[in-house]
Amino acid sequence: MTIGWCFDNTYSKLPNSFKENINPVPVRKPKLVILNNVLAKELNLDFSSLDNKKISELFSGNSLPEGSDSIAQAYAGHQFGHFTMLGDGRAVLIGEHLSKNKDRYDIQFKGSGKTAFSRNGDGRAALGPMLREYIISEAMHNLGIPTTRSLAVVRTGEEVIRETSLHGAVLTRVALSHIRVGTFQYIAARQKRDELEMLFNYVIERHYPNIKSSKKKPIDLLEIVLDNQIDLIVNWMRVGFIHGVMNTDNMSISGETIDYGPCAFMDVYDPKTVFSSIDQMGRYAYCNQPVICKWNLTRFAECLIPLIDHDQKKAIEQATEIIDTFEKKYEEKWLNMMRDKLGLFGVDDKDKSLILDLLTWMHQKKKDYTNTFCHLMNLENQKDRDFEDNDFQNWKKRWQDRLKIKNNTPEKFIKLMRRVNPLVIPRNHKVEEALSEANQGNLKPTIQFLEILKNPYNEKKNIDEYQMPSLSNKNYKTFCGT
Ligand code: AMP
Ligand code: MG
C-alpha cells in the first residue's frame, strides 16, 4: 500500500534568491508523539502501512519522502515595528503535496535544524511549543477559522537548551502556502523588478487565479488580501484569540492564521489583554489586532507600489484608496459578527451601543468572554450571581426587545448564536496542564483535550473543567521562539 504522497513542488523552482536548498538536519532518536489521522485522510494520505519507527523517521526529516525537494524560504519582516531580514531559521518546506482534487498544500517541518537563515539560533524547537501549536491550530480549525494545520509531532531524542534543557521536537505543518507579507518585503527590498513580478505572478497563480485576467491585478490583490485579513481578524475577535506576534512575517498572504508562538485565548474580557512576555507595550493586545492588521497591510501595499503604476504618485494614491477602506469594512464585519453572537437579525441604529454596553459591563465586572455568551444562550455551566446585577438586567431587557424585531424567534436566534459562540476554547491552564503531562511522557490529557476541542459549538457532557476559566490566570505569560 502506498502513502499517497503527490509532490508537485513549484516554490523550490523559483530562483535561489527566494530560498536556500537544504534538507532537514537528521535527528538522533526520533519518536512519534502524535499523528493527525483525520487531517492525513483529508490530504489523501495514509500512513497505516508504516510502523511507528518509519513514521518517526519520516516526520523527523530523517528519511525524506520521494518527490520532496526541501528548501528554507527567505523572508523579511517588521518585528514589533522594526524591519529585519529573517527567513526559515528553523524550518524547511519539504514540498507541495496535491490532494486528489488537486488542492495544493505546503508540507513544512518546524524545528528541523539550522539553515542559512538561522542567525544565532539552533534551528530547533522544543516539544511543549510544538504540541502547543498542534493543539491551538487544530482548535482554530475546529472553530471554523482559517489556519495552518498540524499533521504530526515527533520527539527528536535530542535536548534543546532554552532557559532549561527541554525535549526537542519537530512539528509537521500544513498550509495553503507559507508566503507572508514578509516574503514580499524581502523581495521588494532587493529592488529587482523581475523578482517582484515573479513572486506576484506566483501568488496570483497559486492563490488568486480568479484575478488573472484583471487589468489592475496589483490593486485587486491588495484588496483581496485586505478583505481576507479583515475576515480573519474578525474571527479572532469572535472567539477571543490573541495571536501575540502579528509581525509582518507572521501574516500569511493566503489569509490563514500562521505561526502560533505566544498566542492564547482571552478568559476575562479585557480589550487590553496581552499574554506575550515580550509585548511590553501591548502592541499586539486583543483590541489592537485590527489596528496592527491595517499597519501590516500598509507594509504589503508598499511592496506592490512598483507594480501598481509606473508613476509612483499615482500608485500610492491607488493603494491608499484601498488601505483607507479598512476601518469601514472592519467595523461593518465586526458589527455583523457581534450581531450574530447576540442572535440579532437585520440592522438597527442602536446595535452598536447595545454591543458596546455589554462589552463594557463584561470588562467592569471582569466576566469571562466565552462564558458570558454561554449564559445568553442559556448554556451556563455554573450559576453566576453577577448576572442578577441591575446593570446587566437592564441591558438584557434592551437586548430582548431588540431580539423581537425582524420576525426573530427564540429558535432562530439561539440557532444563530450557537453557530458562532463556542462552548469550549483552549483555555490557557488546560493547555499548560496537557503540555506539562506530555513533557513527562503522558499524552493522554493532550488526546482528551483535542477530542473536547473537536466540536466546540456542540453541547457535551462532563466538560465543566474545560469551560471554567482558571482562577490564577491573571499573570499568564507566553513565550516566543521556544
Ligand atoms: P517565530 O518567532 O517562530 O515567528 O520566528 C521568527 C524568526 O526567528 C524566524 O526567522 C525563525 O526562523 C527564527 N527562529 C526562531 N527560533 C529559532 C531557532 N531556534 N533557531 C533559528 N531560528 C529561529
Ligand atoms: Mg514567524
Coordinates of C-alpha atoms and ligand atoms in Angstrom, one line a residue:
M1 CA 0.0 0.0 0.0
T2 CA 1.3 3.5 -0.8
I3 CA 1.1 6.5 1.5
G4 CA -0.3 8.7 -1.3
W5 CA 2.3 11.5 -1.4
C6 CA 1.9 13.5 -4.6
F7 CA 4.5 16.2 -4.6
D8 CA 4.5 18.9 -7.2
N9 CA 7.0 21.5 -6.0
T10 CA 6.7 24.9 -7.5
Y11 CA 8.2 27.3 -4.9
S12 CA 11.5 25.3 -4.9
K13 CA 11.8 26.0 -8.6
L14 CA 11.9 29.8 -8.1
P15 CA 15.4 31.4 -8.3
N16 CA 17.9 30.9 -5.5
S17 CA 17.3 34.4 -4.1
F18 CA 13.9 33.1 -2.9
K19 CA 15.3 30.2 -0.8
E20 CA 18.1 28.0 0.2
N21 CA 18.1 24.4 -1.0
I22 CA 18.6 22.5 2.2
N23 CA 17.5 19.2 3.8
P24 CA 16.3 18.8 7.4
V25 CA 19.2 18.0 9.7
P26 CA 18.8 14.4 10.8
V27 CA 18.0 13.8 14.5
R28 CA 19.4 11.3 16.9
K29 CA 16.4 9.2 18.0
P30 CA 13.1 10.2 16.5
K31 CA 9.9 9.0 18.3
L32 CA 6.4 9.7 17.1
V33 CA 4.3 11.7 19.7
I34 CA 1.1 12.4 17.7
L35 CA -0.2 11.9 14.2
N36 CA -3.3 13.6 12.9
N37 CA -5.0 10.8 11.0
V38 CA -8.1 12.9 10.3
L39 CA -6.0 15.5 8.5
A40 CA -4.0 12.8 6.8
K41 CA -7.2 11.5 5.3
E42 CA -8.3 14.9 4.2
L43 CA -4.9 15.2 2.4
N44 CA -5.5 11.7 0.9
L45 CA -2.5 10.3 2.8
D46 CA -2.5 7.0 4.6
F47 CA 0.3 6.1 7.0
S48 CA -1.2 2.8 8.1
S49 CA 1.4 0.7 6.2
L50 CA 4.2 2.2 8.1
D51 CA 5.3 1.1 11.6
N52 CA 5.9 3.7 14.3
K53 CA 9.6 3.7 13.6
K54 CA 9.2 4.5 9.9
I55 CA 6.6 7.2 10.7
S56 CA 9.0 8.7 13.2
E57 CA 11.8 8.7 10.7
L58 CA 9.5 10.4 8.2
F59 CA 8.2 13.2 10.4
S60 CA 11.6 13.9 11.9
G61 CA 13.1 14.5 8.4
N62 CA 15.5 11.6 8.8
S63 CA 14.1 9.9 5.7
L64 CA 12.5 12.2 3.2
P65 CA 9.5 11.1 1.1
E66 CA 10.0 10.6 -2.6
G67 CA 9.2 13.7 -4.6
S68 CA 10.1 16.1 -1.9
D69 CA 12.5 18.9 -2.5
S70 CA 13.5 20.7 0.7
I71 CA 14.1 24.4 0.9
A72 CA 14.2 27.1 3.6
Q73 CA 12.3 30.1 2.4
A74 CA 13.7 33.6 2.5
Y75 CA 11.6 36.4 4.0
A76 CA 11.9 39.6 6.0
G77 CA 9.6 41.2 8.4
H78 CA 8.7 44.1 10.7
Q79 CA 9.1 42.6 14.1
F80 CA 7.5 44.9 16.7
G81 CA 7.8 47.6 14.1
H82 CA 11.5 47.1 13.2
F83 CA 12.5 45.8 9.8
T84 CA 14.6 42.7 9.9
M85 CA 15.9 40.0 7.5
L86 CA 14.5 36.7 8.6
G87 CA 13.8 33.5 6.7
D88 CA 13.1 29.9 7.8
G89 CA 15.7 29.7 10.5
R90 CA 14.4 26.5 12.0
A91 CA 12.0 25.1 9.4
V92 CA 12.1 23.6 5.9
L93 CA 9.4 23.3 3.3
I94 CA 9.8 19.7 2.1
G95 CA 7.4 20.3 -0.8
E96 CA 3.9 20.9 -2.0
H97 CA 1.5 17.9 -1.8
L98 CA -1.5 17.7 -4.1
S99 CA -4.6 16.1 -2.7
K100 CA -6.8 14.0 -5.0
N101 CA -8.8 17.1 -6.1
K102 CA -5.6 18.9 -6.8
D103 CA -5.6 21.2 -3.8
R104 CA -2.1 22.3 -3.1
Y105 CA -0.6 22.2 0.4
D106 CA 2.8 23.1 1.8
I107 CA 4.3 20.4 4.0
Q108 CA 6.7 22.1 6.4
F109 CA 8.9 20.7 9.2
K110 CA 9.3 23.1 12.0
G111 CA 12.3 22.5 14.3
S112 CA 14.3 20.8 11.6
G113 CA 17.7 22.2 12.2
K114 CA 19.9 25.1 11.1
T115 CA 19.6 26.8 7.8
A116 CA 21.2 29.8 6.1
F117 CA 18.6 32.0 8.0
S118 CA 19.2 30.7 11.5
R119 CA 21.3 33.7 12.6
N120 CA 22.3 32.7 16.2
G121 CA 19.5 30.2 16.7
D122 CA 20.0 26.4 17.0
G123 CA 17.4 25.7 14.3
R124 CA 15.5 23.5 16.8
A125 CA 12.2 23.6 18.6
A126 CA 11.0 22.2 21.9
L127 CA 8.2 19.6 22.4
G128 CA 6.0 21.9 24.5
P129 CA 5.7 24.7 22.0
M130 CA 5.3 22.3 19.0
L131 CA 2.5 20.5 20.8
R132 CA 1.0 23.9 21.7
E133 CA 0.9 24.9 18.0
Y134 CA -0.7 21.5 17.3
I135 CA -3.4 21.9 19.9
I136 CA -4.2 25.5 19.2
S137 CA -4.1 25.3 15.4
E138 CA -6.4 22.3 15.4
A139 CA -8.7 24.1 17.8
M140 CA -8.8 27.1 15.5
H141 CA -9.6 24.8 12.6
N142 CA -12.5 23.3 14.5
L143 CA -13.7 26.8 15.4
G144 CA -14.1 27.4 11.7
I145 CA -11.2 29.8 11.4
P146 CA -8.7 29.7 8.5
T147 CA -5.4 28.3 9.8
T148 CA -2.4 26.2 9.1
R149 CA -2.9 22.7 10.3
S150 CA -0.7 20.2 12.2
L151 CA -0.1 16.8 10.9
A152 CA 2.4 15.3 13.3
V153 CA 4.8 15.9 16.2
V154 CA 7.9 13.7 16.8
R155 CA 10.4 13.9 19.6
T156 CA 14.0 14.1 18.3
G157 CA 15.7 12.3 21.1
E158 CA 17.9 15.4 21.4
E159 CA 17.8 18.1 24.1
V160 CA 17.3 21.8 23.2
I161 CA 18.7 24.4 25.5
R162 CA 16.4 27.3 26.4
E163 CA 16.2 28.6 29.9
T164 CA 16.5 24.9 30.9
S165 CA 17.1 21.8 28.9
L166 CA 14.0 20.6 27.0
H167 CA 12.9 17.7 24.8
G168 CA 13.5 18.6 21.2
A169 CA 10.7 18.1 18.7
V170 CA 9.7 18.6 15.0
L171 CA 6.2 19.7 14.0
T172 CA 4.8 19.0 10.6
R173 CA 2.8 21.9 9.5
V174 CA 0.4 22.0 6.6
A175 CA -0.5 25.3 4.9
L176 CA -2.1 26.7 1.8
S177 CA 1.4 28.3 1.5
H178 CA 4.0 29.9 3.7
I179 CA 4.1 33.1 1.6
R180 CA 3.9 36.0 4.0
V181 CA 3.7 39.8 3.8
G182 CA 7.4 39.4 4.9
T183 CA 8.1 37.4 1.7
F184 CA 7.0 40.4 -0.4
Q185 CA 9.0 42.7 1.9
Y186 CA 12.1 40.6 1.4
I187 CA 11.8 40.5 -2.4
A188 CA 10.8 44.2 -2.6
A189 CA 13.8 45.2 -0.5
R190 CA 16.1 43.6 -3.2
Q191 CA 14.7 46.1 -5.6
K192 CA 14.8 43.8 -8.6
R193 CA 11.6 44.3 -10.5
D194 CA 11.7 40.9 -12.3
E195 CA 11.8 39.1 -8.9
L196 CA 9.0 41.1 -7.5
E197 CA 6.9 40.3 -10.7
M198 CA 7.8 36.7 -10.3
L199 CA 6.6 36.5 -6.7
F200 CA 3.5 38.5 -7.6
N201 CA 2.6 36.3 -10.5
Y202 CA 3.3 33.2 -8.5
V203 CA 0.9 34.3 -5.7
I204 CA -1.9 35.1 -8.2
E205 CA -1.4 31.8 -10.0
R206 CA -1.4 29.8 -6.7
H207 CA -3.9 31.7 -4.5
Y208 CA -6.0 34.1 -6.6
P209 CA -6.3 32.8 -10.2
N210 CA -9.7 34.5 -10.4
I211 CA -8.0 37.9 -10.9
K212 CA -5.5 36.6 -13.5
S213 CA -7.2 38.4 -16.4
S214 CA -7.9 41.7 -14.5
K215 CA -6.3 44.9 -15.9
K216 CA -5.4 46.0 -12.3
K217 CA -4.1 42.9 -10.7
P218 CA -1.8 44.5 -8.1
I219 CA -4.7 46.6 -6.7
D220 CA -7.0 43.6 -6.9
L221 CA -4.5 41.5 -4.9
L222 CA -4.2 44.2 -2.3
E223 CA -8.0 44.4 -1.9
I224 CA -8.4 40.6 -1.7
V225 CA -5.6 40.2 0.9
L226 CA -7.2 43.1 2.9
D227 CA -10.6 41.5 2.8
N228 CA -9.3 38.1 3.8
Q229 CA -7.3 39.6 6.7
I230 CA -10.3 41.5 7.9
D231 CA -12.3 38.3 7.9
L232 CA -9.6 36.5 9.8
I233 CA -9.2 39.2 12.5
V234 CA -13.0 39.4 13.0
N235 CA -12.9 35.7 13.5
W236 CA -10.1 36.0 16.1
M237 CA -12.1 38.7 17.9
R238 CA -15.2 36.5 17.9
V239 CA -13.5 33.7 19.9
G240 CA -11.2 35.9 21.9
F241 CA -8.0 34.7 20.2
I242 CA -4.9 36.8 20.7
H243 CA -2.1 36.0 18.2
G244 CA 0.6 37.7 20.2
V245 CA 3.2 38.4 17.5
M246 CA 1.4 39.9 14.5
N247 CA 4.7 40.8 12.9
T248 CA 4.5 41.1 9.1
D249 CA 6.4 37.8 8.7
N250 CA 3.6 36.2 10.6
M251 CA 0.8 37.4 8.3
S252 CA 0.0 34.9 5.5
I253 CA -1.0 36.1 2.1
S254 CA -3.5 33.2 1.8
G255 CA -5.4 34.5 4.8
E256 CA -4.6 31.7 7.2
T257 CA -3.7 32.1 10.9
I258 CA 0.0 31.3 10.9
D259 CA 2.9 31.0 13.4
Y260 CA 1.5 30.0 16.7
G261 CA 4.0 31.4 19.2
P262 CA 2.9 33.2 22.3
C263 CA -0.8 33.1 21.3
A264 CA -3.6 32.5 23.8
F265 CA -7.3 32.8 24.3
M266 CA -8.7 35.6 26.5
D267 CA -10.7 34.4 29.5
V268 CA -11.9 37.6 31.3
Y269 CA -12.9 40.2 28.9
D270 CA -10.3 43.0 28.8
P271 CA -9.6 44.6 25.5
K272 CA -6.0 45.3 26.6
T273 CA -5.2 41.7 27.2
V274 CA -1.7 40.7 26.3
F275 CA -0.1 37.3 27.1
S276 CA 3.2 37.5 25.3
S277 CA 6.1 38.1 27.7
I278 CA 7.9 40.3 25.1
D279 CA 5.0 42.5 24.2
Q280 CA 5.7 45.1 26.9
M281 CA 3.8 48.0 25.2
G282 CA 0.7 46.0 24.2
R283 CA 1.3 46.4 20.5
Y284 CA -0.4 43.1 19.8
A285 CA -3.1 43.3 22.5
Y286 CA -6.6 42.0 21.8
C287 CA -8.1 45.3 20.9
N288 CA -5.1 46.4 18.8
Q289 CA -5.3 43.4 16.4
P290 CA -7.3 45.3 13.7
V291 CA -5.1 48.3 14.0
I292 CA -2.0 46.2 13.5
C293 CA -3.6 44.3 10.7
K294 CA -4.1 47.6 8.8
W295 CA -0.5 48.6 9.6
N296 CA 0.8 45.3 8.2
L297 CA -1.4 45.6 5.1
T298 CA 0.1 49.1 4.5
R299 CA 3.5 47.4 4.5
F300 CA 2.2 45.0 2.0
A301 CA 0.8 47.8 -0.2
E302 CA 4.3 49.5 -0.1
C303 CA 5.8 46.3 -1.7
L304 CA 3.3 46.4 -4.5
I305 CA 3.8 50.1 -5.4
P306 CA 6.2 49.5 -8.3
L307 CA 3.7 47.1 -9.9
I308 CA 0.6 49.3 -9.4
D309 CA 1.7 52.2 -11.7
H310 CA 4.9 53.4 -13.2
D311 CA 4.0 56.8 -11.8
Q312 CA 4.8 56.3 -8.1
K313 CA 2.5 59.2 -7.0
K314 CA -0.5 57.6 -8.8
A315 CA 0.4 54.2 -7.5
I316 CA 0.5 55.5 -3.9
E317 CA -2.9 57.2 -4.4
Q318 CA -4.5 54.0 -5.6
A319 CA -3.0 51.8 -2.9
T320 CA -4.0 54.4 -0.2
E321 CA -7.6 54.3 -1.5
I322 CA -7.8 50.6 -0.8
I323 CA -6.0 50.8 2.6
D324 CA -8.4 53.6 3.6
T325 CA -11.4 51.3 3.2
F326 CA -10.1 49.2 6.1
E327 CA -11.9 50.9 9.1
K328 CA -15.3 51.0 7.4
K329 CA -15.1 47.4 6.2
Y330 CA -13.7 46.1 9.5
E331 CA -16.4 47.9 11.6
E332 CA -19.2 46.6 9.4
K333 CA -17.9 43.0 9.6
W334 CA -17.2 43.2 13.3
L335 CA -20.7 44.6 14.0
N336 CA -22.2 41.8 11.9
M337 CA -20.1 39.2 13.8
M338 CA -21.2 40.7 17.1
R339 CA -24.8 40.8 16.0
D340 CA -24.5 37.0 15.2
K341 CA -23.1 36.4 18.7
L342 CA -26.1 38.1 20.1
G343 CA -28.6 36.4 17.8
L344 CA -29.6 39.7 16.2
F345 CA -31.1 39.7 12.7
G346 CA -31.1 42.7 10.4
V347 CA -29.7 46.1 11.4
D348 CA -30.8 48.6 14.0
D349 CA -29.3 52.0 14.7
K350 CA -28.8 51.2 18.3
D351 CA -27.0 47.9 17.7
K352 CA -23.5 49.3 18.2
S353 CA -24.3 50.8 21.6
L354 CA -26.1 47.6 22.7
I355 CA -23.0 45.6 21.8
L356 CA -20.5 48.1 23.4
D357 CA -22.6 48.3 26.6
L358 CA -22.4 44.6 27.0
L359 CA -18.6 44.6 26.4
T360 CA -18.2 47.5 28.9
W361 CA -20.2 45.6 31.5
M362 CA -18.1 42.5 31.0
H363 CA -15.0 44.5 31.3
Q364 CA -16.1 46.2 34.5
K365 CA -17.4 43.0 36.1
K366 CA -14.4 41.0 34.9
K367 CA -16.6 38.5 33.2
D368 CA -15.4 35.6 31.1
Y369 CA -15.9 36.4 27.4
T370 CA -16.8 32.9 26.2
N371 CA -19.0 32.0 29.2
T372 CA -21.0 35.3 29.0
F373 CA -22.3 34.3 25.6
C374 CA -22.9 30.8 27.0
H375 CA -25.1 32.5 29.7
L376 CA -27.0 34.3 27.0
M377 CA -27.6 31.0 25.2
N378 CA -28.9 29.5 28.5
L379 CA -25.9 27.2 28.5
E380 CA -24.3 28.4 31.6
N381 CA -22.1 25.7 33.3
Q382 CA -22.5 27.2 36.7
K383 CA -24.9 29.7 38.2
D384 CA -23.3 33.1 38.4
R385 CA -24.9 35.8 40.7
D386 CA -23.3 38.6 38.7
F387 CA -25.9 38.1 36.0
E388 CA -28.5 39.2 38.5
D389 CA -26.9 42.6 38.8
N390 CA -29.2 45.6 37.8
D391 CA -26.9 46.9 35.0
F392 CA -26.9 43.5 33.4
Q393 CA -30.7 43.0 33.8
N394 CA -31.3 46.5 32.2
W395 CA -29.0 45.6 29.4
K396 CA -30.7 42.2 29.0
K397 CA -34.1 43.9 28.7
R398 CA -32.8 46.1 25.8
W399 CA -31.4 43.0 24.2
Q400 CA -34.6 41.1 24.5
D401 CA -36.6 44.0 23.0
R402 CA -34.1 44.2 20.1
L403 CA -34.4 40.4 19.6
K404 CA -38.1 40.7 18.8
I405 CA -37.7 42.7 15.6
K406 CA -37.2 41.3 12.1
N407 CA -39.5 38.3 12.8
N408 CA -36.9 36.8 15.1
T409 CA -37.9 33.8 17.2
P410 CA -36.1 32.1 20.1
E411 CA -35.5 29.1 17.8
K412 CA -33.9 31.3 15.2
F413 CA -31.8 33.5 17.4
I414 CA -30.5 30.6 19.5
K415 CA -29.6 28.7 16.3
L416 CA -27.7 31.7 15.1
M417 CA -25.9 32.2 18.4
R418 CA -25.0 28.5 18.7
R419 CA -23.2 28.7 15.3
V420 CA -20.8 31.4 16.4
N421 CA -20.4 31.2 20.1
P422 CA -18.0 28.3 21.2
L423 CA -18.8 26.4 24.4
V424 CA -15.1 25.4 24.7
I425 CA -11.9 27.1 23.8
P426 CA -8.4 26.0 24.5
R427 CA -8.2 27.6 28.0
N428 CA -4.6 28.5 29.0
H429 CA -4.5 26.5 32.1
K430 CA -5.8 23.4 30.3
V431 CA -3.2 23.9 27.6
E432 CA -0.4 24.1 30.2
E433 CA -1.8 21.1 32.0
A434 CA -1.7 19.0 28.9
L435 CA 1.7 20.1 27.9
S436 CA 3.2 19.6 31.3
E437 CA 2.0 15.9 31.2
A438 CA 3.2 15.5 27.6
N439 CA 6.6 16.6 28.7
Q440 CA 6.7 13.8 31.2
G441 CA 5.7 11.3 28.5
N442 CA 1.9 11.2 29.2
L443 CA 0.0 12.2 26.2
K444 CA -3.5 11.2 27.5
P445 CA -4.5 14.7 28.6
T446 CA -3.5 16.1 25.2
I447 CA -5.5 13.5 23.3
Q448 CA -8.5 14.0 25.5
F449 CA -8.2 17.8 25.2
L450 CA -8.1 17.6 21.4
E451 CA -11.2 15.4 21.5
I452 CA -13.1 18.0 23.6
L453 CA -11.9 20.8 21.2
K454 CA -13.2 18.9 18.2
N455 CA -16.8 20.2 18.2
P456 CA -16.6 23.4 20.1
Y457 CA -20.1 24.5 19.3
N458 CA -21.8 21.3 20.4
E459 CA -23.0 20.5 23.9
K460 CA -21.1 17.8 25.6
K461 CA -21.4 16.1 29.0
N462 CA -18.8 16.5 31.7
I463 CA -16.8 19.3 30.2
D464 CA -17.2 21.8 33.0
E465 CA -13.5 21.7 33.8
Y466 CA -12.7 22.7 30.2
Q467 CA -15.2 25.6 30.4
M468 CA -14.1 27.2 33.6
P469 CA -11.5 30.0 33.4
S470 CA -8.5 29.5 35.6
L471 CA -8.7 31.3 38.9
S472 CA -5.0 32.0 38.9
N473 CA -4.6 33.0 35.3
K474 CA -4.2 36.7 35.8
N475 CA -0.5 36.8 35.1
Y476 CA -0.5 34.1 32.4
K477 CA 2.6 34.7 30.2
T478 CA 3.5 33.0 26.9
F479 CA 6.9 33.0 25.3
C480 CA 8.3 33.3 21.7
G481 CA 11.0 31.5 19.8
T482 CA 10.9 28.5 22.1
Ligands
AMP1 P1 9.0 33.0 15.0 O1 9.1 33.7 16.4 O2 8.8 31.5 15.1 O3 8.0 33.6 14.1 O4 10.4 33.2 14.4 C1 10.9 34.4 14.0 C2 12.2 34.2 13.3 O5 13.2 33.7 14.1 C3 12.1 33.3 12.1 O6 13.0 33.7 11.1 C4 12.5 32.0 12.7 O7 13.0 31.1 11.7 C5 13.7 32.4 13.6 N1 13.9 31.5 14.7 C6 13.1 31.3 15.8 N2 13.6 30.3 16.6 C7 14.7 29.9 16.0 C8 15.7 29.0 16.4 N3 15.6 28.2 17.5 N4 16.8 28.8 15.5 C9 16.9 29.5 14.4 N5 16.0 30.4 14.0 C10 14.9 30.7 14.8
MG2 MG 7.3 33.6 12.3

